[in-house]
């Protein structure tokens, strides 16, 4: 085990294991007690969990070895030219192409049958590309992030009035699944490169890119809904048929590999080709760094294929089945506390959350402990999943929750330090990690089907609620940090004043003695 941990893949497998294992343990407990399932479905779930763990490990390793260096190279070379048109073109192209390969987006797209997955994916990708251009221009022209966020979210809620109701939840969920391990390294690296052009210290303005890029997909899918003329959005009801033979079950996974291998090649291929062409045109030399990046691309490719196979064949069917059976029972309200428990452990184990907590600790110089942030996020996400399950059972409109939620988040941006607003809105996609789209959303779909609700309007929106929680939670911590800082400063001032008084008193006493 220690030998494995010391390998380059070991830490990434450990991270993915900590992310998948909690919900896997809870599901296994439920399947062995309250909701028994056929042995073949249980076997498929376990195989899917293994593929999910290995796939996520390989994928995150590939993103670190290949995607981040590629983004840094493109960002640094692009900004050295100081050509505005080139920055706009590259930002739009990279933002569009890198989003196409996001695993969570592909999982979401396959769950909607009335819209072709390619149409939804490219619609979302174009939205990211356009808003990434806006984000880059914001950095160059020093535009305040909070005012841009207010403008875009007000525009979104106004636009939602004209959007068919069955598109709203899907639109907001699309914004939550686009900011993953494929997109974030690229756009953050580009942001740092563009910020370096400015004469002042614009490093802090590199935060907020993810926040703005999350707005684009929401608007794009809303516009798609308007152009669609209010057509129905149907959810995929295809179920995987499991045989009694373990060999046949394993063959389901093997037979699915070519299909997803082709899809992933179509998603990852364009961004790799673009990088190679861009590198050649920009005069990139040497093969040592390039070889490592290409190996990372292989990691990314294989990991994404395994991830999608494990999700679609093993995880999602069990999630739907579990939600359906629990909501069909007399104790259907049990899905609320169960959902909250799963949400709590899922976000607590997300690898990206650990990165976020370290970032906030650094920014606050330890004034906001990482454990406090992690606990706050876990409680917040648990509440959001509970609200999502209540929506499934009652049909409560998503807008009744997210409208006041975003109003509170935007109002807080005026009373907390700007850096916390940027980190909070960037972290919206951190909490809604792979397990939200691959298990909690199918769980909600199964439960909604059981109670006879509208799956599109009542079940979708889970990702949106999970992504909204950090906007409020982290800014509240920013408010705490602000008060702590003021209190510390006041204590310093008081101590200085007290010292001056004592010194003055001693001086006066000495003068009296002299007299």
Short mmCIF file of C-alpha atoms in Angstrom, two decimals:
data_model
loop_
_atom_site.label_atom_id
_atom_site.label_comp_id
_atom_site.label_asym_id
_atom_site.label_seq_id
_atom_site.Cartn_x
_atom_site.Cartn_y
_atom_site.Cartn_z
CA UNK A 1 0.00 0.00 0.00
CA UNK A 2 2.82 2.40 0.89
CA UNK A 3 4.56 1.57 -2.41
CA UNK A 4 1.34 2.43 -4.26
CA UNK A 5 0.95 5.73 -2.41
CA UNK A 6 4.47 6.73 -3.41
CA UNK A 7 3.66 6.35 -7.10
CA UNK A 8 2.53 9.31 -9.21
CA UNK A 9 -1.00 7.88 -9.45
CA UNK A 10 -1.30 6.90 -5.78
CA UNK A 11 -2.31 10.28 -4.31
CA UNK A 12 -4.91 10.83 -7.05
CA UNK A 13 -6.46 7.41 -6.48
CA UNK A 14 -6.56 8.18 -2.76
CA UNK A 15 -8.37 11.46 -3.47
CA UNK A 16 -10.95 9.82 -5.74
CA UNK A 17 -11.35 6.99 -3.24
CA UNK A 18 -12.14 9.46 -0.46
CA UNK A 19 -14.68 11.13 -2.76
CA UNK A 20 -16.48 7.97 -3.91
CA UNK A 21 -16.18 5.76 -0.83
CA UNK A 22 -18.55 7.61 1.56
CA UNK A 23 -21.55 7.55 -0.76
CA UNK A 24 -20.68 4.00 -1.86
CA UNK A 25 -20.74 2.85 1.78
CA UNK A 26 -24.08 4.56 2.45
CA UNK A 27 -25.62 3.06 -0.69
CA UNK A 28 -24.34 -0.42 0.12
CA UNK A 29 -25.83 -0.14 3.62
CA UNK A 30 -29.21 0.86 2.14
CA UNK A 31 -29.09 -1.89 -0.51
CA UNK A 32 -28.34 -4.53 2.11
CA UNK A 33 -31.05 -3.37 4.54
CA UNK A 34 -33.92 -1.13 3.44
CA UNK A 35 -33.83 -1.51 -0.36
CA UNK A 36 -32.59 -4.97 -1.37
CA UNK A 37 -31.59 -5.31 -5.01
CA UNK A 38 -30.73 -8.28 -7.24
CA UNK A 39 -27.18 -9.53 -6.83
CA UNK A 40 -26.34 -8.64 -10.44
CA UNK A 41 -27.26 -4.97 -9.92
CA UNK A 42 -25.18 -4.89 -6.76
CA UNK A 43 -22.22 -6.40 -8.65
CA UNK A 44 -22.61 -3.82 -11.42
CA UNK A 45 -22.64 -1.05 -8.83
CA UNK A 46 -19.41 -2.31 -7.25
CA UNK A 47 -17.69 -2.63 -10.64
CA UNK A 48 -18.90 0.85 -11.53
CA UNK A 49 -17.52 2.22 -8.26
CA UNK A 50 -14.10 0.72 -8.99
CA UNK A 51 -14.08 2.20 -12.52
CA UNK A 52 -15.22 5.52 -11.11
CA UNK A 53 -12.37 5.60 -8.59
CA UNK A 54 -9.69 4.59 -11.09
CA UNK A 55 -11.14 6.84 -13.80
CA UNK A 56 -11.28 9.90 -11.55
CA UNK A 57 -7.74 9.23 -10.36
CA UNK A 58 -6.35 8.99 -13.90
CA UNK A 59 -8.41 11.95 -15.07
CA UNK A 60 -7.29 14.30 -12.27
CA UNK A 61 -3.68 13.20 -12.75
CA UNK A 62 -3.97 13.92 -16.47
CA UNK A 63 -5.53 17.33 -15.77
CA UNK A 64 -2.60 18.17 -13.50
CA UNK A 65 0.14 16.82 -15.79
CA UNK A 66 -1.31 17.96 -19.11
CA UNK A 67 -4.22 20.38 -18.88
CA UNK A 68 -2.72 22.84 -16.39
CA UNK A 69 0.65 23.13 -18.21
CA UNK A 70 -1.17 23.48 -21.52
CA UNK A 71 -3.28 26.30 -20.11
CA UNK A 72 -0.26 28.02 -18.59
CA UNK A 73 1.66 27.79 -21.86
CA UNK A 74 -1.20 29.16 -23.94
CA UNK A 75 -1.90 31.90 -21.39
CA UNK A 76 1.71 33.07 -21.12
CA UNK A 77 2.40 33.01 -24.87
CA UNK A 78 -0.91 34.66 -25.69
CA UNK A 79 -0.40 37.54 -23.26
CA UNK A 80 3.18 38.19 -24.34
CA UNK A 81 1.86 39.33 -27.73
CA UNK A 82 -0.33 41.97 -25.99
CA UNK A 83 -2.76 41.70 -28.92
CA UNK A 84 -6.38 42.16 -27.83
CA UNK A 85 -7.86 40.31 -30.79
CA UNK A 86 -5.66 37.29 -30.11
CA UNK A 87 -6.66 37.22 -26.44
CA UNK A 88 -10.34 37.36 -27.41
CA UNK A 89 -10.02 34.66 -30.07
CA UNK A 90 -7.96 32.25 -27.97
CA UNK A 91 -10.16 32.77 -24.88
CA UNK A 92 -13.33 32.02 -26.84
CA UNK A 93 -11.87 29.01 -28.64
CA UNK A 94 -10.22 27.46 -25.58
CA UNK A 95 -13.26 28.12 -23.35
CA UNK A 96 -15.52 26.44 -25.89
CA UNK A 97 -13.37 23.44 -26.70
CA UNK A 98 -12.26 22.61 -23.16
CA UNK A 99 -15.87 22.63 -21.89
CA UNK A 100 -16.87 19.98 -24.42
CA UNK A 101 -14.67 17.45 -22.62
CA UNK A 102 -16.04 18.10 -19.11
CA UNK A 103 -17.18 14.71 -17.70
CA UNK A 104 -20.01 16.13 -15.53
CA UNK A 105 -21.48 17.95 -18.53
CA UNK A 106 -21.47 14.76 -20.57
CA UNK A 107 -23.21 12.90 -17.73
CA UNK A 108 -25.89 15.60 -17.53
CA UNK A 109 -26.41 15.66 -21.30
CA UNK A 110 -26.99 11.89 -21.48
CA UNK A 111 -29.83 12.12 -18.95
CA UNK A 112 -31.98 14.30 -21.23
CA UNK A 113 -33.52 12.46 -24.16
CA UNK A 114 -35.40 15.22 -26.00
CA UNK A 115 -32.27 17.30 -26.62
CA UNK A 116 -29.40 15.69 -28.47
CA UNK A 117 -26.42 15.45 -26.13
CA UNK A 118 -24.17 17.10 -28.72
CA UNK A 119 -26.58 20.05 -29.08
CA UNK A 120 -26.73 20.65 -25.32
CA UNK A 121 -22.97 20.19 -24.87
CA UNK A 122 -22.05 22.62 -27.65
CA UNK A 123 -24.68 25.12 -26.51
CA UNK A 124 -23.16 25.10 -23.03
CA UNK A 125 -19.62 25.23 -24.42
CA UNK A 126 -20.36 28.32 -26.53
CA UNK A 127 -21.79 30.00 -23.43
CA UNK A 128 -18.57 29.33 -21.54
CA UNK A 129 -16.46 30.63 -24.44
CA UNK A 130 -18.35 33.91 -24.66
CA UNK A 131 -18.26 34.58 -20.92
CA UNK A 132 -14.57 33.67 -20.73
CA UNK A 133 -13.94 36.51 -23.19
CA UNK A 134 -15.92 38.83 -20.89
CA UNK A 135 -13.90 37.59 -17.91
CA UNK A 136 -10.61 38.33 -19.69
CA UNK A 137 -11.75 41.81 -20.68
CA UNK A 138 -12.79 42.42 -17.07
CA UNK A 139 -9.22 41.74 -15.94
CA UNK A 140 -7.70 43.94 -18.64
CA UNK A 141 -10.01 46.91 -18.02
CA UNK A 142 -10.21 46.50 -14.20
CA UNK A 143 -13.98 46.07 -14.02
CA UNK A 144 -15.38 45.16 -10.59
CA UNK A 145 -16.47 41.53 -10.41
CA UNK A 146 -19.46 42.10 -8.14
CA UNK A 147 -21.03 44.63 -10.48
CA UNK A 148 -20.64 42.26 -13.42
CA UNK A 149 -22.18 39.42 -11.40
CA UNK A 150 -25.12 41.60 -10.41
CA UNK A 151 -25.65 42.62 -14.02
CA UNK A 152 -25.53 39.07 -15.39
CA UNK A 153 -27.66 37.47 -12.67
CA UNK A 154 -30.30 40.19 -12.91
CA UNK A 155 -30.29 39.60 -16.68
CA UNK A 156 -30.63 35.83 -16.12
CA UNK A 157 -33.63 36.19 -13.82
CA UNK A 158 -35.29 38.62 -16.23
CA UNK A 159 -34.60 36.20 -19.10
CA UNK A 160 -36.07 33.32 -17.08
CA UNK A 161 -39.48 35.01 -17.27
CA UNK A 162 -39.56 34.26 -21.01
CA UNK A 163 -38.09 30.75 -20.74
CA UNK A 164 -40.34 27.66 -20.63
CA UNK A 165 -40.43 26.34 -17.07
CA UNK A 166 -39.12 22.93 -18.13
CA UNK A 167 -35.85 24.51 -19.31
CA UNK A 168 -35.04 26.57 -16.21
CA UNK A 169 -33.77 23.79 -13.92
CA UNK A 170 -31.75 22.21 -16.74
CA UNK A 171 -30.25 25.61 -17.57
CA UNK A 172 -29.10 26.32 -14.02
CA UNK A 173 -27.77 22.77 -13.64
CA UNK A 174 -25.76 23.29 -16.83
CA UNK A 175 -23.95 26.18 -15.17
CA UNK A 176 -23.02 23.98 -12.21
CA UNK A 177 -21.48 21.10 -14.17
CA UNK A 178 -19.20 23.09 -16.48
CA UNK A 179 -16.59 24.15 -13.94
CA UNK A 180 -14.74 20.91 -13.37
CA UNK A 181 -11.19 19.54 -13.38
CA UNK A 182 -10.87 19.98 -17.15
CA UNK A 183 -12.06 23.58 -17.42
CA UNK A 184 -10.78 25.21 -14.24
CA UNK A 185 -7.00 24.62 -14.69
CA UNK A 186 -7.13 26.05 -18.20
CA UNK A 187 -9.14 29.18 -17.53
CA UNK A 188 -7.38 29.96 -14.24
CA UNK A 189 -4.01 29.73 -16.01
CA UNK A 190 -5.26 32.03 -18.76
CA UNK A 191 -6.52 34.48 -16.15
CA UNK A 192 -3.18 34.64 -14.37
CA UNK A 193 -1.45 35.27 -17.70
CA UNK A 194 -3.79 38.10 -18.69
CA UNK A 195 -3.58 39.65 -15.20
CA UNK A 196 0.19 39.80 -15.57
CA UNK A 197 -0.19 42.32 -18.44
CA UNK A 198 -1.42 45.00 -16.05
CA UNK A 199 1.12 47.34 -14.54
CA UNK A 200 -0.44 47.01 -11.08
CA UNK A 201 -0.79 43.84 -9.04
CA UNK A 202 -3.78 42.25 -10.74
CA UNK A 203 -3.25 38.73 -9.43
CA UNK A 204 -6.34 38.87 -7.22
CA UNK A 205 -8.45 39.66 -10.30
CA UNK A 206 -7.60 36.25 -11.71
CA UNK A 207 -10.21 34.97 -9.25
CA UNK A 208 -13.76 35.23 -10.55
CA UNK A 209 -13.18 33.62 -13.95
CA UNK A 210 -15.02 30.46 -12.99
CA UNK A 211 -17.89 32.50 -11.57
CA UNK A 212 -18.45 34.37 -14.83
CA UNK A 213 -17.97 31.25 -16.96
CA UNK A 214 -20.77 29.55 -15.00
CA UNK A 215 -23.21 32.25 -16.12
CA UNK A 216 -22.72 31.63 -19.84
CA UNK A 217 -24.16 28.09 -19.96
CA UNK A 218 -27.25 29.15 -18.01
CA UNK A 219 -28.02 31.93 -20.49
CA UNK A 220 -27.20 29.70 -23.47
CA UNK A 221 -29.59 26.91 -22.41
CA UNK A 222 -32.29 29.45 -21.60
CA UNK A 223 -31.97 30.87 -25.12
CA UNK A 224 -32.09 27.31 -26.45
CA UNK A 225 -35.35 26.85 -24.57
CA UNK A 226 -36.82 30.01 -26.09
CA UNK A 227 -35.73 28.99 -29.60
CA UNK A 228 -37.13 25.53 -28.97
CA UNK A 229 -40.54 27.12 -28.70
CA UNK A 230 -41.38 25.66 -25.32
CA UNK A 231 -40.98 22.07 -26.41
CA UNK A 232 -40.89 19.34 -23.82
CA UNK A 233 -37.66 18.33 -22.15
CA UNK A 234 -37.75 14.59 -21.54
CA UNK A 235 -35.49 12.58 -19.29
CA UNK A 236 -33.82 9.42 -20.51
CA UNK A 237 -35.72 6.44 -19.13
CA UNK A 238 -33.49 3.78 -20.57
CA UNK A 239 -32.48 1.22 -17.98
CA UNK A 240 -29.57 -1.14 -18.09
CA UNK A 241 -30.81 -4.73 -18.22
CA UNK A 242 -28.73 -6.98 -16.02
CA UNK A 243 -28.57 -10.73 -16.61
CA UNK A 244 -27.98 -13.37 -13.97
CA UNK A 245 -24.47 -14.08 -15.20
CA UNK A 246 -21.55 -12.16 -13.75
CA UNK A 247 -19.73 -12.70 -17.05
CA UNK A 248 -22.59 -11.01 -18.93
CA UNK A 249 -22.55 -8.12 -16.46
CA UNK A 250 -18.85 -7.55 -17.05
CA UNK A 251 -19.48 -7.73 -20.79
CA UNK A 252 -21.88 -4.75 -20.44
CA UNK A 253 -18.95 -2.64 -19.27
CA UNK A 254 -16.63 -3.96 -21.98
CA UNK A 255 -19.19 -3.38 -24.75
CA UNK A 256 -19.71 0.22 -23.59
CA UNK A 257 -16.02 1.13 -23.85
CA UNK A 258 -15.85 1.67 -27.67
CA UNK A 259 -18.84 4.03 -27.58
CA UNK A 260 -17.40 6.24 -24.85
CA UNK A 261 -13.88 5.95 -26.26
CA UNK A 262 -15.14 7.55 -29.48
CA UNK A 263 -17.08 10.28 -27.64
CA UNK A 264 -14.11 11.18 -25.46
CA UNK A 265 -11.78 11.27 -28.47
CA UNK A 266 -14.13 13.74 -30.15
CA UNK A 267 -14.15 15.85 -26.99
CA UNK A 268 -10.47 15.84 -26.03
CA UNK A 269 -8.97 15.69 -29.53
CA UNK A 270 -9.71 19.27 -30.67
CA UNK A 271 -8.12 20.95 -27.65
CA UNK A 272 -4.97 18.81 -27.98
CA UNK A 273 -4.71 19.58 -31.71
CA UNK A 274 -5.19 23.29 -31.00
CA UNK A 275 -2.43 23.21 -28.38
CA UNK A 276 0.00 21.48 -30.73
CA UNK A 277 -0.72 23.97 -33.53
CA UNK A 278 -0.53 26.94 -31.16
CA UNK A 279 2.76 25.65 -29.72
CA UNK A 280 4.24 25.23 -33.19
CA UNK A 281 3.15 28.70 -34.32
CA UNK A 282 4.44 30.35 -31.15
CA UNK A 283 7.90 28.87 -31.58
CA UNK A 284 7.76 26.25 -28.85
CA UNK A 285 10.95 24.21 -28.75
CA UNK A 286 12.07 21.07 -27.00
CA UNK A 287 10.33 17.73 -26.67
CA UNK A 288 10.87 16.90 -23.00
CA UNK A 289 7.97 19.02 -21.71
CA UNK A 290 5.81 18.08 -24.67
CA UNK A 291 6.32 14.37 -24.06
CA UNK A 292 5.15 14.70 -20.45
CA UNK A 293 2.09 16.65 -21.56
CA UNK A 294 1.19 14.00 -24.15
CA UNK A 295 1.47 11.29 -21.51
CA UNK A 296 -0.86 13.39 -19.35
CA UNK A 297 -3.32 13.57 -22.25
CA UNK A 298 -3.35 9.76 -22.35
CA UNK A 299 -4.08 9.69 -18.61
CA UNK A 300 -6.91 12.15 -19.16
CA UNK A 301 -8.36 10.17 -22.05
CA UNK A 302 -8.28 6.76 -20.39
CA UNK A 303 -9.56 8.17 -17.10
CA UNK A 304 -12.50 9.92 -18.74
CA UNK A 305 -13.49 6.77 -20.65
CA UNK A 306 -13.42 4.64 -17.49
CA UNK A 307 -15.29 7.33 -15.56
CA UNK A 308 -18.15 7.52 -18.08
CA UNK A 309 -18.42 3.73 -18.42
CA UNK A 310 -18.56 3.27 -14.65
CA UNK A 311 -21.12 6.03 -14.22
CA UNK A 312 -23.52 5.04 -16.99
CA UNK A 313 -23.46 1.28 -16.48
CA UNK A 314 -22.92 0.90 -12.74
CA UNK A 315 -23.73 4.04 -10.75
CA UNK A 316 -26.65 5.85 -12.37
CA UNK A 317 -28.99 2.82 -12.62
CA UNK A 318 -28.54 2.08 -8.91
CA UNK A 319 -29.06 5.74 -8.02
CA UNK A 320 -32.37 5.82 -9.90
CA UNK A 321 -33.44 2.48 -8.45
CA UNK A 322 -32.64 3.52 -4.89
CA UNK A 323 -34.48 6.83 -5.21
CA UNK A 324 -37.50 5.14 -6.82
CA UNK A 325 -37.81 2.41 -4.18
CA UNK A 326 -37.41 4.76 -1.21
CA UNK A 327 -39.92 7.28 -2.56
CA UNK A 328 -42.38 4.44 -3.36
CA UNK A 329 -42.46 3.28 0.25
CA UNK A 330 -44.66 4.60 3.04
CA UNK A 331 -41.59 6.30 4.46
CA UNK A 332 -40.99 8.39 1.34
CA UNK A 333 -39.93 11.42 3.41
CA UNK A 334 -36.87 9.43 4.43
CA UNK A 335 -35.22 10.62 1.21
CA UNK A 336 -34.85 14.08 2.81
CA UNK A 337 -32.57 13.09 5.73
CA UNK A 338 -30.83 10.42 3.63
CA UNK A 339 -30.11 12.97 0.92
CA UNK A 340 -28.76 15.38 3.51
CA UNK A 341 -26.45 12.72 4.96
CA UNK A 342 -25.11 11.82 1.51
CA UNK A 343 -24.67 15.49 0.64
CA UNK A 344 -22.74 16.12 3.86
CA UNK A 345 -20.26 13.32 3.27
CA UNK A 346 -19.93 13.89 -0.47
CA UNK A 347 -18.81 17.51 -0.19
CA UNK A 348 -16.64 16.75 2.82
CA UNK A 349 -14.68 14.23 0.76
CA UNK A 350 -14.45 16.24 -2.49
CA UNK A 351 -10.74 16.68 -3.38
CA UNK A 352 -11.42 20.17 -4.76
CA UNK A 353 -12.83 21.24 -1.39
CA UNK A 354 -9.50 20.48 0.27
CA UNK A 355 -7.78 22.71 -2.31
CA UNK A 356 -10.31 25.46 -1.58
CA UNK A 357 -9.83 25.28 2.19
CA UNK A 358 -6.07 25.58 1.78
CA UNK A 359 -6.59 28.62 -0.47
CA UNK A 360 -8.82 30.38 2.06
CA UNK A 361 -6.40 29.61 4.90
CA UNK A 362 -3.61 31.24 2.88
CA UNK A 363 -5.70 34.30 2.02
CA UNK A 364 -6.78 34.83 5.63
CA UNK A 365 -3.39 33.90 7.12
CA UNK A 366 -5.09 31.18 9.15
CA UNK A 367 -7.85 33.42 10.56
CA UNK A 368 -10.42 31.17 8.87
CA UNK A 369 -9.36 27.58 9.63
CA UNK A 370 -9.78 25.02 6.85
CA UNK A 371 -11.80 22.76 9.15
CA UNK A 372 -14.29 25.57 9.78
CA UNK A 373 -14.69 26.16 6.04
CA UNK A 374 -15.08 22.43 5.31
CA UNK A 375 -17.69 22.05 8.06
CA UNK A 376 -19.58 25.11 6.82
CA UNK A 377 -19.67 23.79 3.27
CA UNK A 378 -20.75 20.32 4.42
CA UNK A 379 -23.65 21.72 6.45
CA UNK A 380 -24.64 24.07 3.64
CA UNK A 381 -24.63 21.35 0.99
CA UNK A 382 -26.56 19.02 3.32
CA UNK A 383 -29.23 21.71 3.62
CA UNK A 384 -29.29 22.23 -0.15
CA UNK A 385 -29.76 18.50 -0.80
CA UNK A 386 -32.53 18.43 1.79
CA UNK A 387 -34.26 21.29 -0.04
CA UNK A 388 -33.79 19.43 -3.34
CA UNK A 389 -35.50 16.34 -1.91
CA UNK A 390 -38.34 18.51 -0.54
CA UNK A 391 -38.77 19.89 -4.06
CA UNK A 392 -39.00 16.33 -5.40
CA UNK A 393 -41.81 15.47 -2.96
CA UNK A 394 -43.74 18.74 -3.09
CA UNK A 395 -43.06 20.21 -6.54
CA UNK A 396 -41.78 23.49 -5.03
CA UNK A 397 -40.52 25.77 -7.79
CA UNK A 398 -36.75 26.08 -8.05
CA UNK A 399 -37.04 29.84 -8.45
CA UNK A 400 -38.51 30.19 -4.94
CA UNK A 401 -35.18 28.95 -3.58
CA UNK A 402 -32.48 30.24 -5.93
CA UNK A 403 -33.88 33.77 -6.35
CA UNK A 404 -33.60 34.70 -2.66
CA UNK A 405 -30.37 32.67 -2.45
CA UNK A 406 -28.64 34.69 -5.15
CA UNK A 407 -30.06 37.95 -3.79
CA UNK A 408 -28.46 37.16 -0.41
CA UNK A 409 -25.19 36.14 -2.07
CA UNK A 410 -25.00 39.33 -4.15
CA UNK A 411 -25.98 41.51 -1.17
CA UNK A 412 -23.17 39.97 0.90
CA UNK A 413 -20.69 40.96 -1.82
CA UNK A 414 -21.04 44.60 -0.69
CA UNK A 415 -20.07 43.93 2.93
CA UNK A 416 -17.27 41.34 2.65
CA UNK A 417 -13.74 41.74 1.25
CA UNK A 418 -13.72 41.44 -2.55
CA UNK A 419 -11.38 38.45 -2.49
CA UNK A 420 -14.01 36.43 -0.58
CA UNK A 421 -16.66 37.29 -3.14
CA UNK A 422 -14.40 36.08 -5.94
CA UNK A 423 -13.48 32.85 -4.14
CA UNK A 424 -17.10 32.22 -3.14
CA UNK A 425 -18.49 32.53 -6.65
CA UNK A 426 -15.56 30.56 -8.08
CA UNK A 427 -16.20 27.76 -5.60
CA UNK A 428 -19.80 27.26 -6.71
CA UNK A 429 -18.58 24.52 -9.03
CA UNK A 430 -16.28 23.04 -6.39
CA UNK A 431 -19.05 21.63 -4.21
CA UNK A 432 -21.01 20.24 -7.15
CA UNK A 433 -18.39 17.62 -7.95
CA UNK A 434 -18.66 14.37 -9.89
CA UNK A 435 -20.81 12.57 -7.31
CA UNK A 436 -23.57 15.18 -7.53
CA UNK A 437 -24.19 14.69 -11.25
CA UNK A 438 -23.52 10.95 -11.26
CA UNK A 439 -25.49 9.83 -8.21
CA UNK A 440 -27.54 12.51 -6.45
CA UNK A 441 -29.23 13.70 -9.65
CA UNK A 442 -30.23 10.14 -10.74
CA UNK A 443 -31.36 9.54 -7.13
CA UNK A 444 -33.65 12.59 -7.37
CA UNK A 445 -34.91 11.49 -10.81
CA UNK A 446 -35.85 8.04 -9.49
CA UNK A 447 -37.62 9.48 -6.46
CA UNK A 448 -39.51 12.02 -8.57
CA UNK A 449 -40.65 9.27 -10.94
CA UNK A 450 -41.97 7.27 -8.00
CA UNK A 451 -44.11 10.11 -6.61
CA UNK A 452 -45.43 11.00 -10.06
CA UNK A 453 -43.82 14.43 -10.24
CA UNK A 454 -42.43 16.32 -13.20
CA UNK A 455 -38.85 15.07 -13.39
CA UNK A 456 -37.54 18.00 -15.44
CA UNK A 457 -38.92 20.74 -13.18
CA UNK A 458 -38.81 18.95 -9.80
CA UNK A 459 -35.77 16.62 -9.92
CA UNK A 460 -33.38 18.73 -11.96
CA UNK A 461 -31.98 21.63 -9.98
CA UNK A 462 -29.99 19.49 -7.53
CA UNK A 463 -26.68 20.65 -9.04
CA UNK A 464 -27.90 24.26 -8.95
CA UNK A 465 -28.70 24.14 -5.24
CA UNK A 466 -25.39 22.47 -4.39
CA UNK A 467 -23.50 25.07 -6.43
CA UNK A 468 -25.36 27.96 -4.77
CA UNK A 469 -24.43 27.03 -1.19
CA UNK A 470 -20.74 28.14 -1.26
CA UNK A 471 -21.75 31.58 -2.52
CA UNK A 472 -23.38 32.29 0.82
CA UNK A 473 -21.27 30.10 3.12
CA UNK A 474 -17.86 31.44 2.11
CA UNK A 475 -18.99 35.06 2.13
CA UNK A 476 -20.37 34.58 5.64
CA UNK A 477 -16.92 33.35 6.62
CA UNK A 478 -15.52 36.43 4.88
CA UNK A 479 -17.77 38.54 7.08
CA UNK A 480 -16.44 36.70 10.15
CA UNK A 481 -12.89 37.32 8.94
CA UNK A 482 -13.66 41.02 8.47
CA UNK A 483 -14.98 41.35 12.02
CA UNK A 484 -12.01 39.40 13.40
CA UNK A 485 -9.59 41.66 11.54
CA UNK A 486 -11.27 44.81 12.85
CA UNK A 487 -11.29 43.42 16.39
CA UNK A 488 -7.58 42.56 16.17
CA UNK A 489 -6.77 46.00 14.81
CA UNK A 490 -8.78 47.64 17.59
CA UNK A 491 -6.99 45.55 20.20
CA UNK A 492 -3.66 46.68 18.78
CA UNK A 493 -4.78 50.31 18.86
CA UNK A 494 -6.10 49.94 22.43
CA UNK A 495 -2.88 48.30 23.57
CA UNK A 496 -0.83 51.07 21.96
CA UNK A 497 -3.03 53.72 23.57
CA UNK A 498 -2.71 52.03 26.94
CA UNK A 499 1.07 51.83 26.57
CA UNK A 500 1.22 55.53 25.67
CA UNK A 501 -0.89 56.43 28.71
CA UNK A 502 1.36 54.41 31.02
CA UNK A 503 4.45 55.99 29.49
CA UNK A 504 2.95 59.48 29.83
CA UNK A 505 2.02 58.78 33.45
CA UNK A 506 5.54 57.58 34.23
CA UNK A 507 6.95 60.70 32.59
CA UNK A 508 4.67 62.93 34.65
CA UNK A 509 5.58 61.07 37.86
CA UNK A 510 9.28 61.51 37.09
CA UNK A 511 8.75 65.23 36.48
CA UNK A 512 6.93 65.58 39.82
CA UNK A 513 9.77 63.79 41.61
CA UNK A 514 12.30 66.08 39.96
CA UNK A 515 10.34 69.10 41.11
#
